[in-house]
Short mmCIF file of C-alpha atoms in Angstrom, two decimals:
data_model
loop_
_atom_site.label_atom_id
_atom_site.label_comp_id
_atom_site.label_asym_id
_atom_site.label_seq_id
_atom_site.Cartn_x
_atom_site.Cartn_y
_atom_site.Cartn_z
CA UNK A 423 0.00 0.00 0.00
CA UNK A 424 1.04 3.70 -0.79
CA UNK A 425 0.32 5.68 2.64
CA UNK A 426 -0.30 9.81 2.41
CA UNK A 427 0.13 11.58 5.67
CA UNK A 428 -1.45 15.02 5.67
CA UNK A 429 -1.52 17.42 8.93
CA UNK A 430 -4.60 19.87 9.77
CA UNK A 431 -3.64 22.40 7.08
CA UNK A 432 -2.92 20.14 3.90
CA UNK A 433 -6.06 17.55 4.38
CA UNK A 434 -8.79 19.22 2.81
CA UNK A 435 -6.16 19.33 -0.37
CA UNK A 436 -5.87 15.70 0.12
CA UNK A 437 -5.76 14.05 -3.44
CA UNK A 438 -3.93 11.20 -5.20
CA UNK A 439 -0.79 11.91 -7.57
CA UNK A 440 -1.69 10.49 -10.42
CA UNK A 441 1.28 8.40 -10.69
CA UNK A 442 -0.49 6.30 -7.74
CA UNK A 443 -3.97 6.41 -9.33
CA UNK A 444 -3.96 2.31 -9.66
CA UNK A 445 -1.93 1.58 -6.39
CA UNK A 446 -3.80 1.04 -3.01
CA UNK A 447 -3.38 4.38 -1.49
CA UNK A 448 -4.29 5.51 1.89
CA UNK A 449 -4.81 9.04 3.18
CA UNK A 450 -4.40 9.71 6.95
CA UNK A 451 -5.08 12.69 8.43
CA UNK A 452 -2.61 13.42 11.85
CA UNK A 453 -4.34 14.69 15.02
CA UNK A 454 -3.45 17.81 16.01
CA UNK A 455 -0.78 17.83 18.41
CA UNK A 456 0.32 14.51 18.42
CA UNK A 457 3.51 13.22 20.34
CA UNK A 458 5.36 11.94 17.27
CA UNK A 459 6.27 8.88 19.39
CA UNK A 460 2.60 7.83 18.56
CA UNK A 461 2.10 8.17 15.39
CA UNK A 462 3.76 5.26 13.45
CA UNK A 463 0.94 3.06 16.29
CA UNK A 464 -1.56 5.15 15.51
CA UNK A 465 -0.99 5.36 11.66
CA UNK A 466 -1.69 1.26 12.35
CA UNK A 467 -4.67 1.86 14.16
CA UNK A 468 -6.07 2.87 10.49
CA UNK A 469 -5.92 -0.53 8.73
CA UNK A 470 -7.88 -3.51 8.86
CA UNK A 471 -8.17 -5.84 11.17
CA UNK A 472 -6.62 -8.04 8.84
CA UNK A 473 -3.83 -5.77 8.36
CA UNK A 474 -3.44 -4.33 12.22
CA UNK A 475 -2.90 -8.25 13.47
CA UNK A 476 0.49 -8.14 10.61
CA UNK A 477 1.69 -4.48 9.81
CA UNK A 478 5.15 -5.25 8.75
CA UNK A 479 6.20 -4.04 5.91
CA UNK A 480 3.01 -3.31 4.27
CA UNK A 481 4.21 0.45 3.64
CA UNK A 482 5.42 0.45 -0.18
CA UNK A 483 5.53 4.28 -0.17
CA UNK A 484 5.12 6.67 2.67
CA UNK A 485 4.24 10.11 1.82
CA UNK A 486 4.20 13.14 3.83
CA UNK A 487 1.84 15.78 3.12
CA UNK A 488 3.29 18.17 5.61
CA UNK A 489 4.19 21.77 6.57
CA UNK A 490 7.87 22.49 7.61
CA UNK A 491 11.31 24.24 7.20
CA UNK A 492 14.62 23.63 6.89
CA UNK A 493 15.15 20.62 9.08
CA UNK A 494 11.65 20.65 10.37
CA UNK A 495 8.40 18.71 9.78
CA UNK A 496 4.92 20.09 12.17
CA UNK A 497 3.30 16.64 11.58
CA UNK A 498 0.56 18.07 13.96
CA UNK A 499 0.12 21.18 12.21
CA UNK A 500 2.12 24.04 12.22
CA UNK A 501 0.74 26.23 15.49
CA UNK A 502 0.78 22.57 17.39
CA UNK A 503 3.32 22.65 20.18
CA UNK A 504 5.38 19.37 20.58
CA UNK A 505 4.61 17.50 17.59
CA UNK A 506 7.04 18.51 15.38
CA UNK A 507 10.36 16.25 13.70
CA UNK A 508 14.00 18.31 13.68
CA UNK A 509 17.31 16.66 13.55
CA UNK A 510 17.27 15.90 17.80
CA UNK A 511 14.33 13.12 17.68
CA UNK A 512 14.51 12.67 13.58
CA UNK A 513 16.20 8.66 13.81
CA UNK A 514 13.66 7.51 16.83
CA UNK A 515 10.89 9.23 14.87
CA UNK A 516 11.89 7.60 11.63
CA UNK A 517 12.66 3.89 13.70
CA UNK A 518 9.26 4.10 14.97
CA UNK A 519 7.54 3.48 11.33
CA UNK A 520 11.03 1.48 9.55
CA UNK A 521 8.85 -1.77 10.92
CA UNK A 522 6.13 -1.27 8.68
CA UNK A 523 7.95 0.01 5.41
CA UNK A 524 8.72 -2.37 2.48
CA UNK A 525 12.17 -2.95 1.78
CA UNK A 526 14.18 -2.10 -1.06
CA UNK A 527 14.61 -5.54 -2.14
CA UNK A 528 10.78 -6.17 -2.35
CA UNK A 529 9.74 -3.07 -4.50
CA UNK A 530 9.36 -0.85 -1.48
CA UNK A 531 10.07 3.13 -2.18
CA UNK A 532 10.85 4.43 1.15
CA UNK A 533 9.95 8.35 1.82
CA UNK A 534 8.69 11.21 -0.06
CA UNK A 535 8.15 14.66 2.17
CA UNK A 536 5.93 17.20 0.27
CA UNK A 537 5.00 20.36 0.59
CA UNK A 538 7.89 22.21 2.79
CA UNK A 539 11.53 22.85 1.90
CA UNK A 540 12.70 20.00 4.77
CA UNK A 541 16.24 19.96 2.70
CA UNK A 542 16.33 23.75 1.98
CA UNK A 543 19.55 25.36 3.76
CA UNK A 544 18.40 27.27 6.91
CA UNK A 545 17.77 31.65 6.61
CA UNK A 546 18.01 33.96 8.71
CA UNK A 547 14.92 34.89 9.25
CA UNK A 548 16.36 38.77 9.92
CA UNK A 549 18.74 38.82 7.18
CA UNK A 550 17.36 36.50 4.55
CA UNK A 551 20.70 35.19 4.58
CA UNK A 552 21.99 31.53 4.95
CA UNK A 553 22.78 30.84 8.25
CA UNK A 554 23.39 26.61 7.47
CA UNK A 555 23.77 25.72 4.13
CA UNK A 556 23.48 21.88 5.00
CA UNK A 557 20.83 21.68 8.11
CA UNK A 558 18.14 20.46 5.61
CA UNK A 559 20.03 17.18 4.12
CA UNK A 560 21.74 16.56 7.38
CA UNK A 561 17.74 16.36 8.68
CA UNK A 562 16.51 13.94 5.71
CA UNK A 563 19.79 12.34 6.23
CA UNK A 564 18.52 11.41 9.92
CA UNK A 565 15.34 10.35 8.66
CA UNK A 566 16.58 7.66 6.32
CA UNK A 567 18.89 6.44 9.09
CA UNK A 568 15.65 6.03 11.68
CA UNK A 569 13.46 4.37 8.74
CA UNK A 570 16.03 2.66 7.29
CA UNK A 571 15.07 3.66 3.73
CA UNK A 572 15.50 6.28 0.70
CA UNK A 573 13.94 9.50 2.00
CA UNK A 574 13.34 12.36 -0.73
CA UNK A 575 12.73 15.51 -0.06
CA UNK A 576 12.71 19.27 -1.49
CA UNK A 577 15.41 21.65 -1.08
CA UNK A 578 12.41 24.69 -2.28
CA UNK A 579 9.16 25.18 -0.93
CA UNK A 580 6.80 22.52 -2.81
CA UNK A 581 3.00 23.20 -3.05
CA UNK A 582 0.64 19.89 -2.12
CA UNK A 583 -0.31 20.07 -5.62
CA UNK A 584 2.93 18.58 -7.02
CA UNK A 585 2.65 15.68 -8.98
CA UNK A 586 6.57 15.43 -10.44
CA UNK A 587 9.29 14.15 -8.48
CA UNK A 588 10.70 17.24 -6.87
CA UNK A 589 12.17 18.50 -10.32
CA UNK A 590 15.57 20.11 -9.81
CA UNK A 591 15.19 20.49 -6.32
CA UNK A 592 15.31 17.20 -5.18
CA UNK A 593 17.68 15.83 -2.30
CA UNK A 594 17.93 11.75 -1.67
CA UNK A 595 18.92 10.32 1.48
CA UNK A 596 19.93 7.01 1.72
CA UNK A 597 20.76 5.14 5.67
CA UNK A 598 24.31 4.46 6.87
CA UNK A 599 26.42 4.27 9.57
CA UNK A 600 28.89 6.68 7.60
CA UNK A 601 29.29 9.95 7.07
CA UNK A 602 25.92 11.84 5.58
CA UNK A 603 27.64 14.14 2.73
CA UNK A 604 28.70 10.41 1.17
CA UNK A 605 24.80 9.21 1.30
CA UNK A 606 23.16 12.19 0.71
CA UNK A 607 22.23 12.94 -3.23
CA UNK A 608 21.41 16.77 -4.48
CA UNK A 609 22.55 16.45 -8.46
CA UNK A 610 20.83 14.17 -10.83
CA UNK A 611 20.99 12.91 -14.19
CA UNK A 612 17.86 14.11 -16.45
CA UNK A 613 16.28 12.30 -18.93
CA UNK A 614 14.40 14.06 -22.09
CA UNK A 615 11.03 14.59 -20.30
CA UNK A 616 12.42 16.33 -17.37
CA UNK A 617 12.20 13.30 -14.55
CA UNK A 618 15.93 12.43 -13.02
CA UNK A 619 17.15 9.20 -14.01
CA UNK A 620 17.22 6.41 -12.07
CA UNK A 621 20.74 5.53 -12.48
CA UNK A 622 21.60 6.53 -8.65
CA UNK A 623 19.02 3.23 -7.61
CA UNK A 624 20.60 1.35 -9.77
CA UNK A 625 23.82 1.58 -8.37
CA UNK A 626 22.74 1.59 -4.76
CA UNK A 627 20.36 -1.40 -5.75
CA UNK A 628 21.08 -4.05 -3.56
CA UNK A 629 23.58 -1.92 -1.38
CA UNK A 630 24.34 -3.06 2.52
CA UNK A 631 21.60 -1.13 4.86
CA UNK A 632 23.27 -1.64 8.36
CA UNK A 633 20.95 -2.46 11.35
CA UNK A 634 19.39 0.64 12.59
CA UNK A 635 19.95 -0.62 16.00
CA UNK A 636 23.45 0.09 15.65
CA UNK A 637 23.36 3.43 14.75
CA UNK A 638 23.68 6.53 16.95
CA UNK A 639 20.36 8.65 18.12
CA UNK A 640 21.32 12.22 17.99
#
């Protein structure tokens, strides 16, 4: 199944890409406020009964529908306090859903994040001036460690409404126990239509994805 998460101010925009139009797709609204500790359990709490009693790796795709910022995602709506995902709880956050993703090796597609520039450097909000150049990919960096999978993600704000595959903007973040800037993918290869080519999963196809149990929670 292909799961969309959408907080309080993206749901009633909630729609199907229409790359996913013959997939099974869920859409899941997030409470308001939620401890983000809770919300892999209660994105469960959604499926069957059939599906509840054997969750693992049912995820194919998990898409988040979500406002944010550089290194931030406010799964339970931006003016919630507490229930937001930055770099200090990003691999627990991220460990607490890995369970129930599909892995590589079955067809399983990891993360998208839409709708917030998560892997945009950080500005100064007084200056308009970069303050961190690399917060954003060392966030979505995090987040593939936690769920153990590909996380994508824009470096440019991204309306709910996209349907492409980030363009240009893109950022890929794949899990290791090394050092991020050698897993973390901003420059792609284009094909004629405009969509990057899919030489970098071809090469990491298959590629060792060490036991999230070993690696450190910031």
């Amino acid at each position: 199944m292909i799961v969309y998460l959408h907080t309080v101010e993206k749901i009633d925009k909630a729609r199907t890409f229409a790359r996913h139009e013959r997939s099974d797709v869920r859409h899941i609204g997030v409470p308001p406020g939620i401890d983000v500790r809770l919300l892999a359990k209660y994105v469960v709490r959604q499926f069957s009964e059939e599906e509840q009693k054997n969750p693992e790796g049912l995820i194919e795709l998990l898409l988040i529908n979500s406002e944010g910022n550089s290194g931030e995602l406010y799964l339970g709506g931006a003016a919630s306090e507490g229930s937001y995902v930055y770099i200090g709880n990003a691999v627990p956050f991220g460990r607490s859903f890995a369970r129930l993703l599909m892995p590589p090796r079955k067809g399983g597609q990891g993360v998208e994040i839409h709708g917030c520039a998560v892997a945009a450097p950080e500005i100064d909000p007084r200056t308009g001036s970069i303050r961190d150049a690399e917060s954003g990919l060392r966030f979505i960096f995090a987040l593939a460690c936690g769920f153990n999978s590909r996380v994508r993600a824009s470096r440019e704000p991204l309306g709910s409404e996209n349907n492409d595959y980030f363009g240009e903007s893109l950022a890929e973040a794949y899990p290791s126990d090394g050092d991020w800037q050698d897993n973390v993918i901003t420059k792609f290869d284009f094909d004629a239509v405009g969509r990057f080519s899919p030489r970098h999963d071809s090469i990491l196809k298959g590629r060792f994805v060490p036991d999230i149990r070993r690696l450190p929670v910031p």
